[in-house]
Short mmCIF file of C-alpha atoms in Angstrom, two decimals:
data_model
loop_
_atom_site.label_atom_id
_atom_site.label_comp_id
_atom_site.label_asym_id
_atom_site.label_seq_id
_atom_site.Cartn_x
_atom_site.Cartn_y
_atom_site.Cartn_z
CA UNK A 1 103.77 82.74 133.44
CA UNK A 2 106.37 79.99 132.95
CA UNK A 3 110.12 80.31 132.42
CA UNK A 4 109.76 79.59 128.68
CA UNK A 5 107.26 82.46 128.37
CA UNK A 6 109.74 84.81 130.05
CA UNK A 7 112.58 83.69 127.78
CA UNK A 8 110.48 84.28 124.68
CA UNK A 9 109.36 87.65 126.00
CA UNK A 10 112.96 88.78 126.61
CA UNK A 11 114.17 87.66 123.18
CA UNK A 12 111.25 89.19 121.30
CA UNK A 13 111.53 92.48 123.15
CA UNK A 14 115.21 92.57 122.19
CA UNK A 15 114.18 92.23 118.53
CA UNK A 16 111.72 95.11 118.91
CA UNK A 17 114.41 97.16 120.66
CA UNK A 18 116.77 96.62 117.70
CA UNK A 19 114.05 97.74 115.26
CA UNK A 20 113.45 100.85 117.36
CA UNK A 21 117.21 101.56 117.41
CA UNK A 22 117.38 101.33 113.62
CA UNK A 23 114.32 103.56 113.30
CA UNK A 24 115.94 106.20 115.48
CA UNK A 25 118.92 106.27 113.11
CA UNK A 26 116.70 106.33 110.02
CA UNK A 27 114.75 109.30 111.37
CA UNK A 28 117.95 111.35 111.41
CA UNK A 29 117.72 111.42 107.61
CA UNK A 30 120.96 112.72 106.12
CA UNK A 31 122.42 113.30 109.58
CA UNK A 32 122.29 115.92 112.33
CA UNK A 33 124.64 118.32 110.52
CA UNK A 34 122.47 118.39 107.43
CA UNK A 35 119.29 118.76 109.49
CA UNK A 36 120.83 121.67 111.39
CA UNK A 37 121.85 123.35 108.12
CA UNK A 38 118.21 123.16 106.96
CA UNK A 39 117.12 124.90 110.17
CA UNK A 40 119.79 127.58 109.70
CA UNK A 41 118.30 128.28 106.26
CA UNK A 42 115.08 129.25 108.04
CA UNK A 43 113.31 126.00 107.15
CA UNK A 44 111.83 123.18 109.18
CA UNK A 45 112.90 119.60 108.59
CA UNK A 46 110.49 117.15 106.90
CA UNK A 47 109.56 115.49 110.18
CA UNK A 48 109.16 118.84 111.96
CA UNK A 49 106.78 120.00 109.23
CA UNK A 50 104.64 116.88 109.60
CA UNK A 51 104.62 117.12 113.39
CA UNK A 52 103.46 120.75 113.18
CA UNK A 53 100.67 119.85 110.74
CA UNK A 54 99.21 116.93 112.69
CA UNK A 55 96.57 117.50 115.35
CA UNK A 56 98.20 117.42 118.79
CA UNK A 57 97.62 114.17 120.66
CA UNK A 58 96.05 112.42 117.66
CA UNK A 59 97.05 108.99 116.35
CA UNK A 60 99.28 108.68 113.30
CA UNK A 61 101.13 105.91 111.46
CA UNK A 62 104.23 106.20 109.30
CA UNK A 63 104.29 104.36 105.97
CA UNK A 64 107.59 103.01 104.64
CA UNK A 65 109.98 104.29 107.32
CA UNK A 66 112.42 101.47 106.43
CA UNK A 67 112.26 102.18 102.67
CA UNK A 68 115.76 102.11 101.20
CA UNK A 69 117.31 100.54 104.33
CA UNK A 70 120.80 99.21 103.48
CA UNK A 71 120.16 99.95 99.79
CA UNK A 72 122.16 102.35 97.56
CA UNK A 73 125.10 102.29 99.95
CA UNK A 74 127.49 102.90 97.05
CA UNK A 75 125.60 106.20 96.60
CA UNK A 76 125.75 107.12 100.27
CA UNK A 77 122.42 105.56 101.21
CA UNK A 78 118.85 106.82 101.10
CA UNK A 79 117.30 106.75 104.60
CA UNK A 80 113.52 106.34 104.49
CA UNK A 81 113.69 106.66 100.71
CA UNK A 82 114.33 110.39 101.09
CA UNK A 83 110.65 111.05 101.79
CA UNK A 84 108.48 110.83 104.93
CA UNK A 85 104.90 109.57 104.56
CA UNK A 86 102.38 109.64 107.39
CA UNK A 87 98.68 108.87 107.72
CA UNK A 88 97.21 111.13 110.36
CA UNK A 89 94.71 113.89 111.15
CA UNK A 90 94.81 117.58 110.21
CA UNK A 91 91.99 119.73 111.59
CA UNK A 92 90.16 116.52 112.46
CA UNK A 93 90.34 115.13 108.89
CA UNK A 94 92.18 111.90 108.15
CA UNK A 95 94.72 112.34 105.37
CA UNK A 96 98.07 111.32 103.85
CA UNK A 97 101.10 113.61 104.17
CA UNK A 98 104.09 113.27 101.84
CA UNK A 99 107.17 115.32 102.81
CA UNK A 100 110.44 115.30 100.86
CA UNK A 101 113.45 115.04 103.18
CA UNK A 102 115.94 117.60 101.85
CA UNK A 103 118.60 116.31 104.25
CA UNK A 104 118.91 113.19 102.05
CA UNK A 105 120.66 114.13 98.78
CA UNK A 106 118.67 117.42 98.70
CA UNK A 107 115.45 115.38 98.53
CA UNK A 108 116.45 113.76 95.22
CA UNK A 109 114.39 110.86 93.94
CA UNK A 110 115.95 107.39 94.05
CA UNK A 111 114.04 104.42 92.56
CA UNK A 112 112.66 103.56 96.03
CA UNK A 113 111.56 107.21 96.44
CA UNK A 114 109.33 106.86 93.41
CA UNK A 115 107.94 103.55 94.63
CA UNK A 116 107.19 105.03 98.05
CA UNK A 117 105.48 108.13 96.61
CA UNK A 118 103.33 105.88 94.42
CA UNK A 119 102.40 103.83 97.49
CA UNK A 120 101.24 107.01 99.25
CA UNK A 121 99.10 107.94 96.26
CA UNK A 122 97.74 104.40 96.06
CA UNK A 123 96.59 104.60 99.68
CA UNK A 124 95.00 107.99 99.04
CA UNK A 125 93.21 106.74 95.91
CA UNK A 126 91.97 103.47 97.45
CA UNK A 127 90.60 105.25 100.49
CA UNK A 128 89.71 108.61 98.90
CA UNK A 129 91.82 110.45 101.46
CA UNK A 130 93.09 114.02 101.01
CA UNK A 131 96.82 114.04 100.25
CA UNK A 132 99.23 116.84 101.16
CA UNK A 133 102.60 117.23 99.44
CA UNK A 134 105.33 119.17 101.25
CA UNK A 135 107.73 119.68 98.35
CA UNK A 136 111.47 120.16 98.90
CA UNK A 137 113.29 118.14 96.25
CA UNK A 138 116.12 118.47 93.77
CA UNK A 139 114.31 116.10 91.39
CA UNK A 140 115.52 112.80 89.95
CA UNK A 141 118.82 111.43 91.30
CA UNK A 142 120.71 111.60 88.02
CA UNK A 143 123.21 108.73 88.59
CA UNK A 144 120.20 106.38 88.71
CA UNK A 145 117.93 108.17 86.22
CA UNK A 146 117.50 105.01 84.13
CA UNK A 147 115.77 103.30 87.06
CA UNK A 148 113.42 106.15 87.99
CA UNK A 149 112.49 107.99 84.81
CA UNK A 150 110.86 106.04 81.95
CA UNK A 151 108.91 103.01 83.15
CA UNK A 152 105.23 102.65 84.01
CA UNK A 153 105.74 102.64 87.78
CA UNK A 154 108.40 105.37 87.72
CA UNK A 155 108.50 109.14 88.28
CA UNK A 156 105.97 110.09 85.59
CA UNK A 157 103.27 107.92 87.19
CA UNK A 158 103.12 110.48 90.02
CA UNK A 159 101.65 113.13 87.72
CA UNK A 160 99.33 110.64 86.04
CA UNK A 161 98.00 109.86 89.53
CA UNK A 162 97.65 113.59 90.26
CA UNK A 163 95.32 113.82 87.28
CA UNK A 164 93.42 110.65 88.19
CA UNK A 165 92.90 111.78 91.78
CA UNK A 166 91.67 115.15 90.60
CA UNK A 167 89.07 113.46 88.41
CA UNK A 168 88.05 111.28 91.38
CA UNK A 169 87.46 114.34 93.56
CA UNK A 170 90.33 113.52 95.93
CA UNK A 171 91.73 116.69 97.49
CA UNK A 172 95.42 117.42 96.81
CA UNK A 173 97.31 120.28 98.44
CA UNK A 174 100.92 121.24 97.64
CA UNK A 175 103.25 123.48 99.60
CA UNK A 176 106.55 124.22 97.84
CA UNK A 177 108.94 124.72 100.74
CA UNK A 178 112.25 124.30 98.90
CA UNK A 179 113.32 123.18 95.45
CA UNK A 180 110.71 121.94 92.98
CA UNK A 181 112.46 121.35 89.68
CA UNK A 182 112.20 119.74 86.24
CA UNK A 183 109.34 117.22 85.91
CA UNK A 184 108.55 117.64 89.60
CA UNK A 185 107.45 121.19 88.88
CA UNK A 186 104.18 119.82 87.50
CA UNK A 187 103.07 118.46 90.87
CA UNK A 188 101.95 121.72 92.54
CA UNK A 189 99.99 122.96 89.53
CA UNK A 190 98.27 119.55 89.25
CA UNK A 191 97.11 119.88 92.86
CA UNK A 192 93.88 121.60 93.88
CA UNK A 193 95.68 124.15 96.04
CA UNK A 194 99.31 125.24 95.66
CA UNK A 195 101.36 127.56 97.82
CA UNK A 196 105.02 128.54 97.91
CA UNK A 197 107.25 129.82 100.71
CA UNK A 198 108.89 133.17 99.99
CA UNK A 199 112.67 133.16 99.46
CA UNK A 200 113.09 129.40 100.15
CA UNK A 201 110.63 127.88 97.69
CA UNK A 202 111.30 127.75 93.95
CA UNK A 203 109.66 126.13 90.94
CA UNK A 204 111.16 125.80 87.48
CA UNK A 205 111.60 123.29 84.69
CA UNK A 206 115.30 124.20 84.47
CA UNK A 207 117.45 126.11 86.97
CA UNK A 208 119.51 129.21 86.19
CA UNK A 209 122.67 127.29 85.23
CA UNK A 210 120.81 125.07 82.78
CA UNK A 211 118.95 128.07 81.33
CA UNK A 212 122.30 129.78 80.75
CA UNK A 213 123.71 126.68 79.06
CA UNK A 214 120.59 126.02 76.98
CA UNK A 215 119.58 129.48 75.72
CA UNK A 216 122.26 131.85 76.99
CA UNK A 217 119.94 133.76 79.33
CA UNK A 218 121.42 135.05 82.58
CA UNK A 219 118.95 135.03 85.48
CA UNK A 220 118.98 134.03 89.15
CA UNK A 221 116.77 131.29 90.57
CA UNK A 222 114.58 133.65 92.60
CA UNK A 223 113.67 135.77 89.57
CA UNK A 224 113.32 132.65 87.46
CA UNK A 225 110.96 130.72 89.70
CA UNK A 226 110.64 132.16 93.20
CA UNK A 227 107.49 132.90 95.19
CA UNK A 228 106.94 136.41 93.83
CA UNK A 229 107.35 135.22 90.25
CA UNK A 230 104.83 132.39 90.57
CA UNK A 231 102.27 134.27 92.69
CA UNK A 232 102.41 137.58 90.78
CA UNK A 233 103.53 136.78 87.22
CA UNK A 234 103.06 133.15 86.16
CA UNK A 235 100.05 132.31 88.35
CA UNK A 236 101.47 128.81 88.97
CA UNK A 237 100.88 129.06 92.74
CA UNK A 238 97.85 130.33 94.66
CA UNK A 239 99.44 131.67 97.84
CA UNK A 240 102.76 133.14 98.94
CA UNK A 241 103.67 132.11 102.49
CA UNK A 242 106.18 134.10 104.53
CA UNK A 243 107.74 130.99 106.09
CA UNK A 244 107.18 127.27 106.65
CA UNK A 245 104.74 127.71 109.54
CA UNK A 246 102.67 130.20 107.55
CA UNK A 247 102.32 127.65 104.73
CA UNK A 248 101.46 124.85 107.15
CA UNK A 249 98.86 127.03 108.89
CA UNK A 250 97.23 127.66 105.49
CA UNK A 251 97.00 123.89 104.98
CA UNK A 252 95.34 123.51 108.38
CA UNK A 253 92.80 126.19 107.46
CA UNK A 254 92.05 124.57 104.11
CA UNK A 255 91.49 121.21 105.83
CA UNK A 256 89.05 122.88 108.26
CA UNK A 257 86.85 123.89 105.33
CA UNK A 258 86.59 120.44 103.71
CA UNK A 259 83.15 118.80 103.75
CA UNK A 260 82.38 115.15 104.51
CA UNK A 261 81.97 112.55 101.78
CA UNK A 262 79.71 109.54 101.67
CA UNK A 263 80.94 106.66 103.86
CA UNK A 264 81.29 102.96 103.05
CA UNK A 265 79.28 102.13 106.17
CA UNK A 266 81.50 99.62 107.97
CA UNK A 267 80.05 98.69 111.35
CA UNK A 268 81.54 100.23 114.47
CA UNK A 269 80.49 100.38 118.09
CA UNK A 270 82.24 101.68 121.21
CA UNK A 271 85.74 100.25 121.55
CA UNK A 272 86.74 98.05 124.47
CA UNK A 273 90.30 96.89 125.17
CA UNK A 274 91.16 93.18 125.11
CA UNK A 275 90.76 91.36 128.42
CA UNK A 276 94.07 89.64 127.74
CA UNK A 277 97.15 91.84 128.11
CA UNK A 278 98.36 92.69 124.58
CA UNK A 279 101.95 92.63 125.88
CA UNK A 280 101.55 88.87 126.32
CA UNK A 281 102.21 88.58 122.57
CA UNK A 282 105.94 88.88 123.31
CA UNK A 283 105.83 85.79 125.53
CA UNK A 284 103.45 83.77 123.33
CA UNK A 285 105.45 84.13 120.11
CA UNK A 286 108.37 81.66 119.92
CA UNK A 287 111.86 82.89 119.09
CA UNK A 288 112.37 80.22 116.43
CA UNK A 289 110.05 80.49 113.43
CA UNK A 290 109.75 76.68 113.34
CA UNK A 291 108.35 76.39 116.89
CA UNK A 292 104.65 76.05 117.56
CA UNK A 293 102.21 78.15 119.57
CA UNK A 294 98.43 78.60 119.84
CA UNK A 295 97.17 81.38 117.54
CA UNK A 296 93.95 81.66 119.56
CA UNK A 297 96.05 83.24 122.31
CA UNK A 298 97.28 85.91 119.89
CA UNK A 299 93.74 86.66 118.70
CA UNK A 300 92.59 87.12 122.32
CA UNK A 301 95.31 89.75 122.78
CA UNK A 302 94.13 91.75 119.76
CA UNK A 303 90.32 91.76 119.72
CA UNK A 304 87.90 93.81 121.81
CA UNK A 305 87.07 92.18 125.13
CA UNK A 306 89.11 89.15 123.89
CA UNK A 307 85.87 87.86 122.35
CA UNK A 308 85.32 86.35 118.90
CA UNK A 309 82.76 84.18 117.16
CA UNK A 310 84.45 81.36 115.29
CA UNK A 311 83.30 80.05 111.92
CA UNK A 312 83.36 76.24 111.45
CA UNK A 313 85.60 75.66 114.51
CA UNK A 314 85.72 71.88 114.01
CA UNK A 315 86.54 71.92 110.31
CA UNK A 316 89.71 73.00 108.50
CA UNK A 317 91.47 73.67 111.80
CA UNK A 318 94.81 74.82 110.35
CA UNK A 319 93.12 78.15 109.54
CA UNK A 320 91.07 80.01 112.14
CA UNK A 321 88.18 82.07 110.77
CA UNK A 322 86.27 84.30 113.16
CA UNK A 323 84.32 87.54 113.39
CA UNK A 324 85.31 89.95 116.15
CA UNK A 325 85.81 93.64 116.83
CA UNK A 326 89.02 95.65 116.82
CA UNK A 327 88.75 99.12 118.34
CA UNK A 328 84.99 98.84 117.88
CA UNK A 329 85.17 97.93 114.15
CA UNK A 330 83.55 94.69 113.00
CA UNK A 331 86.21 92.50 111.34
CA UNK A 332 86.59 89.05 109.87
CA UNK A 333 89.82 87.36 110.95
CA UNK A 334 91.63 84.75 108.86
CA UNK A 335 94.59 83.39 110.83
CA UNK A 336 97.00 80.49 110.48
CA UNK A 337 96.87 78.13 113.46
CA UNK A 338 100.48 77.51 114.41
CA UNK A 339 100.22 74.45 116.61
CA UNK A 340 99.91 70.81 115.65
CA UNK A 341 96.22 69.89 115.52
CA UNK A 342 94.01 66.88 114.88
CA UNK A 343 91.72 67.22 111.86
CA UNK A 344 88.05 66.23 111.85
CA UNK A 345 89.16 62.94 110.27
CA UNK A 346 91.50 62.26 113.20
CA UNK A 347 94.70 62.98 111.26
CA UNK A 348 97.44 65.18 112.66
CA UNK A 349 98.05 68.42 110.78
CA UNK A 350 101.16 70.61 110.98
CA UNK A 351 100.82 74.13 112.36
CA UNK A 352 101.12 76.94 109.83
CA UNK A 353 100.37 74.69 106.86
CA UNK A 354 97.27 75.23 104.71
CA UNK A 355 95.34 72.00 104.03
CA UNK A 356 92.49 71.44 101.57
CA UNK A 357 89.77 71.63 104.21
CA UNK A 358 91.16 74.85 105.73
CA UNK A 359 91.46 76.50 102.28
CA UNK A 360 87.88 75.47 101.55
CA UNK A 361 86.68 76.94 104.86
CA UNK A 362 88.59 80.20 104.39
CA UNK A 363 87.14 80.63 100.89
CA UNK A 364 83.59 80.39 102.20
CA UNK A 365 84.35 82.68 105.15
CA UNK A 366 85.87 85.36 102.89
CA UNK A 367 82.76 85.19 100.70
CA UNK A 368 80.54 85.59 103.79
CA UNK A 369 82.48 88.67 104.95
CA UNK A 370 82.05 90.22 101.50
CA UNK A 371 78.33 89.48 101.63
CA UNK A 372 78.07 91.14 105.06
CA UNK A 373 80.41 94.06 104.24
CA UNK A 374 82.92 93.16 106.96
CA UNK A 375 86.61 94.17 106.48
CA UNK A 376 89.09 91.27 106.54
CA UNK A 377 92.16 90.97 108.74
CA UNK A 378 94.75 88.33 107.84
CA UNK A 379 97.09 87.18 110.62
CA UNK A 380 99.77 85.59 108.52
CA UNK A 381 102.14 82.95 109.94
CA UNK A 382 102.19 80.43 107.14
CA UNK A 383 104.74 77.96 105.79
CA UNK A 384 102.73 77.14 102.67
CA UNK A 385 100.25 74.59 101.36
CA UNK A 386 100.50 70.90 102.29
CA UNK A 387 102.47 68.81 99.80
CA UNK A 388 102.70 65.07 99.05
CA UNK A 389 100.65 62.51 97.14
CA UNK A 390 97.76 62.49 99.60
CA UNK A 391 97.30 66.26 99.32
CA UNK A 392 97.78 66.29 95.55
CA UNK A 393 95.26 63.50 95.04
CA UNK A 394 92.88 65.31 97.37
CA UNK A 395 92.97 68.41 95.16
CA UNK A 396 95.06 70.79 97.25
CA UNK A 397 95.85 72.87 94.14
CA UNK A 398 92.14 73.20 93.37
CA UNK A 399 91.24 74.20 96.94
CA UNK A 400 94.20 76.55 97.19
CA UNK A 401 93.16 78.18 93.92
CA UNK A 402 89.66 78.75 95.31
CA UNK A 403 91.11 80.55 98.33
CA UNK A 404 93.42 82.67 96.16
CA UNK A 405 90.42 83.46 93.95
CA UNK A 406 88.37 84.62 96.93
CA UNK A 407 91.20 86.81 98.25
CA UNK A 408 91.79 88.29 94.78
CA UNK A 409 88.15 89.14 94.15
CA UNK A 410 87.32 90.34 97.65
CA UNK A 411 85.80 93.84 97.54
CA UNK A 412 85.90 94.64 101.27
CA UNK A 413 89.12 96.23 102.52
CA UNK A 414 91.83 93.77 103.55
CA UNK A 415 94.59 94.24 106.12
CA UNK A 416 97.53 91.90 106.53
CA UNK A 417 99.65 91.44 109.64
CA UNK A 418 102.68 89.18 109.14
CA UNK A 419 103.09 87.84 112.65
CA UNK A 420 105.68 85.17 111.83
CA UNK A 421 106.37 83.24 108.63
CA UNK A 422 105.24 84.31 105.18
CA UNK A 423 106.45 81.57 102.87
CA UNK A 424 105.68 80.59 99.30
CA UNK A 425 102.12 80.39 98.00
CA UNK A 426 100.93 80.77 101.60
CA UNK A 427 101.88 84.45 101.29
CA UNK A 428 99.49 84.74 98.34
CA UNK A 429 96.55 82.90 99.87
CA UNK A 430 96.88 84.89 103.10
CA UNK A 431 96.75 88.23 101.24
CA UNK A 432 100.37 89.14 100.58
CA UNK A 433 101.32 92.44 98.93
CA UNK A 434 100.27 91.20 95.45
CA UNK A 435 96.64 90.90 96.64
CA UNK A 436 96.10 94.58 97.45
CA UNK A 437 95.81 94.75 101.22
CA UNK A 438 94.98 98.34 102.18
CA UNK A 439 97.85 98.10 104.67
CA UNK A 440 100.39 95.30 105.19
CA UNK A 441 102.73 95.32 108.18
CA UNK A 442 105.13 92.92 109.87
CA UNK A 443 106.07 92.20 113.45
CA UNK A 444 109.82 92.55 114.16
CA UNK A 445 110.58 88.83 113.85
CA UNK A 446 108.59 88.22 110.65
CA UNK A 447 110.21 86.38 107.72
CA UNK A 448 109.20 86.63 104.05
CA UNK A 449 110.57 84.12 101.53
CA UNK A 450 109.76 81.43 98.99
CA UNK A 451 110.63 78.89 101.68
CA UNK A 452 112.24 78.72 105.11
CA UNK A 453 115.91 79.62 105.44
CA UNK A 454 117.22 76.18 106.44
CA UNK A 455 115.48 74.30 103.62
CA UNK A 456 116.34 76.92 100.99
CA UNK A 457 120.02 77.05 101.98
CA UNK A 458 120.33 73.25 101.74
CA UNK A 459 118.72 73.24 98.28
CA UNK A 460 120.96 76.04 97.02
CA UNK A 461 124.06 74.41 98.52
CA UNK A 462 123.23 71.10 96.82
CA UNK A 463 122.85 72.88 93.46
CA UNK A 464 126.20 74.64 93.88
CA UNK A 465 127.90 71.43 94.96
CA UNK A 466 126.46 69.55 91.99
CA UNK A 467 127.71 72.27 89.62
CA UNK A 468 131.23 72.04 91.04
CA UNK A 469 131.23 68.24 90.74
CA UNK A 470 130.23 68.51 87.07
CA UNK A 471 133.31 70.68 86.63
CA UNK A 472 135.40 67.83 88.03
CA UNK A 473 135.97 69.41 91.45
CA UNK A 474 135.82 67.23 94.55
CA UNK A 475 134.24 68.86 97.60
CA UNK A 476 135.54 68.15 101.09
CA UNK A 477 133.26 68.16 104.12
CA UNK A 478 134.82 71.44 105.28
CA UNK A 479 134.20 73.04 101.87
CA UNK A 480 130.64 71.69 101.86
CA UNK A 481 129.98 73.31 105.24
CA UNK A 482 131.55 76.57 104.10
CA UNK A 483 129.27 76.68 101.04
CA UNK A 484 126.23 75.98 103.22
CA UNK A 485 127.19 78.64 105.78
CA UNK A 486 127.83 81.29 103.11
CA UNK A 487 124.49 80.63 101.41
CA UNK A 488 122.63 80.43 104.74
CA UNK A 489 123.98 83.81 105.84
CA UNK A 490 123.01 85.51 102.58
CA UNK A 491 119.55 83.90 102.45
CA UNK A 492 118.84 84.64 106.11
CA UNK A 493 119.53 88.34 105.45
CA UNK A 494 117.04 88.36 102.57
CA UNK A 495 114.17 86.94 104.64
CA UNK A 496 114.45 89.40 107.54
CA UNK A 497 111.65 91.91 108.16
CA UNK A 498 114.00 94.84 107.49
CA UNK A 499 114.88 93.52 104.01
CA UNK A 500 111.20 93.33 103.05
CA UNK A 501 110.36 96.72 104.54
CA UNK A 502 113.33 98.32 102.74
CA UNK A 503 111.77 97.28 99.42
CA UNK A 504 108.21 98.23 100.48
CA UNK A 505 106.97 94.64 100.36
CA UNK A 506 105.47 95.71 103.69
CA UNK A 507 104.36 99.18 104.78
CA UNK A 508 106.06 99.03 108.17
CA UNK A 509 107.64 96.93 110.89
CA UNK A 510 105.48 97.60 113.91
CA UNK A 511 105.37 96.98 117.63
CA UNK A 512 102.73 94.23 118.04
CA UNK A 513 101.00 96.42 120.62
CA UNK A 514 100.31 98.95 117.82
CA UNK A 515 98.47 96.37 115.69
CA UNK A 516 95.02 97.48 116.82
CA UNK A 517 95.83 101.12 115.95
CA UNK A 518 97.02 100.22 112.44
CA UNK A 519 93.92 98.13 111.73
CA UNK A 520 91.55 100.72 113.21
CA UNK A 521 93.07 103.66 111.31
CA UNK A 522 93.12 101.52 108.18
CA UNK A 523 89.41 100.70 108.41
CA UNK A 524 88.58 104.33 109.22
CA UNK A 525 90.47 105.33 106.05
CA UNK A 526 88.70 102.65 104.00
CA UNK A 527 85.36 103.88 105.32
CA UNK A 528 85.88 107.06 103.25
CA UNK A 529 85.51 104.99 100.07
CA UNK A 530 82.09 103.44 99.40
CA UNK A 531 82.08 99.97 97.83
CA UNK A 532 80.69 100.14 94.31
CA UNK A 533 81.63 96.66 93.02
CA UNK A 534 79.88 93.35 93.54
CA UNK A 535 81.69 90.32 94.92
CA UNK A 536 82.08 87.60 92.30
CA UNK A 537 84.34 84.57 92.58
CA UNK A 538 84.41 84.04 88.83
CA UNK A 539 85.15 80.55 87.47
CA UNK A 540 86.42 78.05 90.05
CA UNK A 541 86.89 74.29 90.17
CA UNK A 542 84.45 72.84 92.70
#
């Protein structure tokens, strides 16, 4: 190992350490005092409920932990979007768990809460996974009701998805462990199994105060919609649990009884660890996103036995296409090569840029993986497509469109790891969020933007300077630098991994050493959903 490797390793581990520090704060939800109050009420916290449900010692991954990060601060914040979502195993069955965090504004739904819940349902529907709802929510956050209530991808979509999943045969289990009010009250009855915890759980369309105001009836919440009411009188719920653990134990027992569905049939053999130390990723990845490195070294750290079979190794070298295995699963890897390379024609090509020949190669490789029913893994560190007259005359738009077409129409499950840059149309071609990856995650130093920070800041500063000049204002060099610095700071904040994860453009910011686990659990989930479509590229320019 050289000194430069050690420097990179130290800097990148510091970035991971900062992400872990932020995660520790996020996991406190509404704060220790609020969490302790929940325990004093005889309830478990959202994360305690999930931990109790999951099989001991089994793998799990958390979806959207950074949701809402540094958003809604004028409303007091919304850590983790006020809901905890985990993919894990209950009684040996892989499933999705959705738990409202009542320590955050009593579990009220912010706009990002709705988006995160819909993401959980999307994962369950794509992979036909059972989904468990641990309900403890005060309903829509009224100060922001206009952003969560009426639109297509808002609160009501949750119940539409409940109905759709039911028709698809996807198992849904609800445990009402706290408040379940207004429109949210439909969720448990739209699930296959519904239970309610005695004395702490309640379900009603309108609470006692609103009932009094609306129709003049005087009644307390327990009589209105408590466990006894809904298990003995209304029939809304199926079981009355004595406490949280009793309800969670019932869920475990239900999961034990579930049969196995038909599998997609993705190929898997016994897993072998990489020969290369996966921790080497920290020393291979440069600190600056503009620096170069050899992507082959990253692939060797991720794949079983550090072995892969490359497709067209001497053609389209700015994208690496290879078949390999990750945790025993057969995968097709599409990765941006991040070092300067010499093309087959002897021309030098910039690392991280997609050229016509590499787009052409990737298109064919994606088609081959679909033909062979091999899941695709995109290792994304891309600055975009090559520009300039030579590329334009060579048909870069046509070749780029072919690659985007192949990614769009791919029927095998896709998984995207943003290892570095994710800029412009390169994000699309390398299976960004718009192209339906089953899971999309970022390493701590990843950047997502239309273009790199330095270039974008200069463009924006020039526009602002031009506007001021049109207004007759002369700009000094000091003022010019101040404008550039202000814009650079704002833009740099927007391209950070935490900014993207806060808005659920990615599912998580992960430790690179967990990449194999995320891909493996993702393919295992996808294997629950047989492929019923046929791969068809549609109309393309050849």
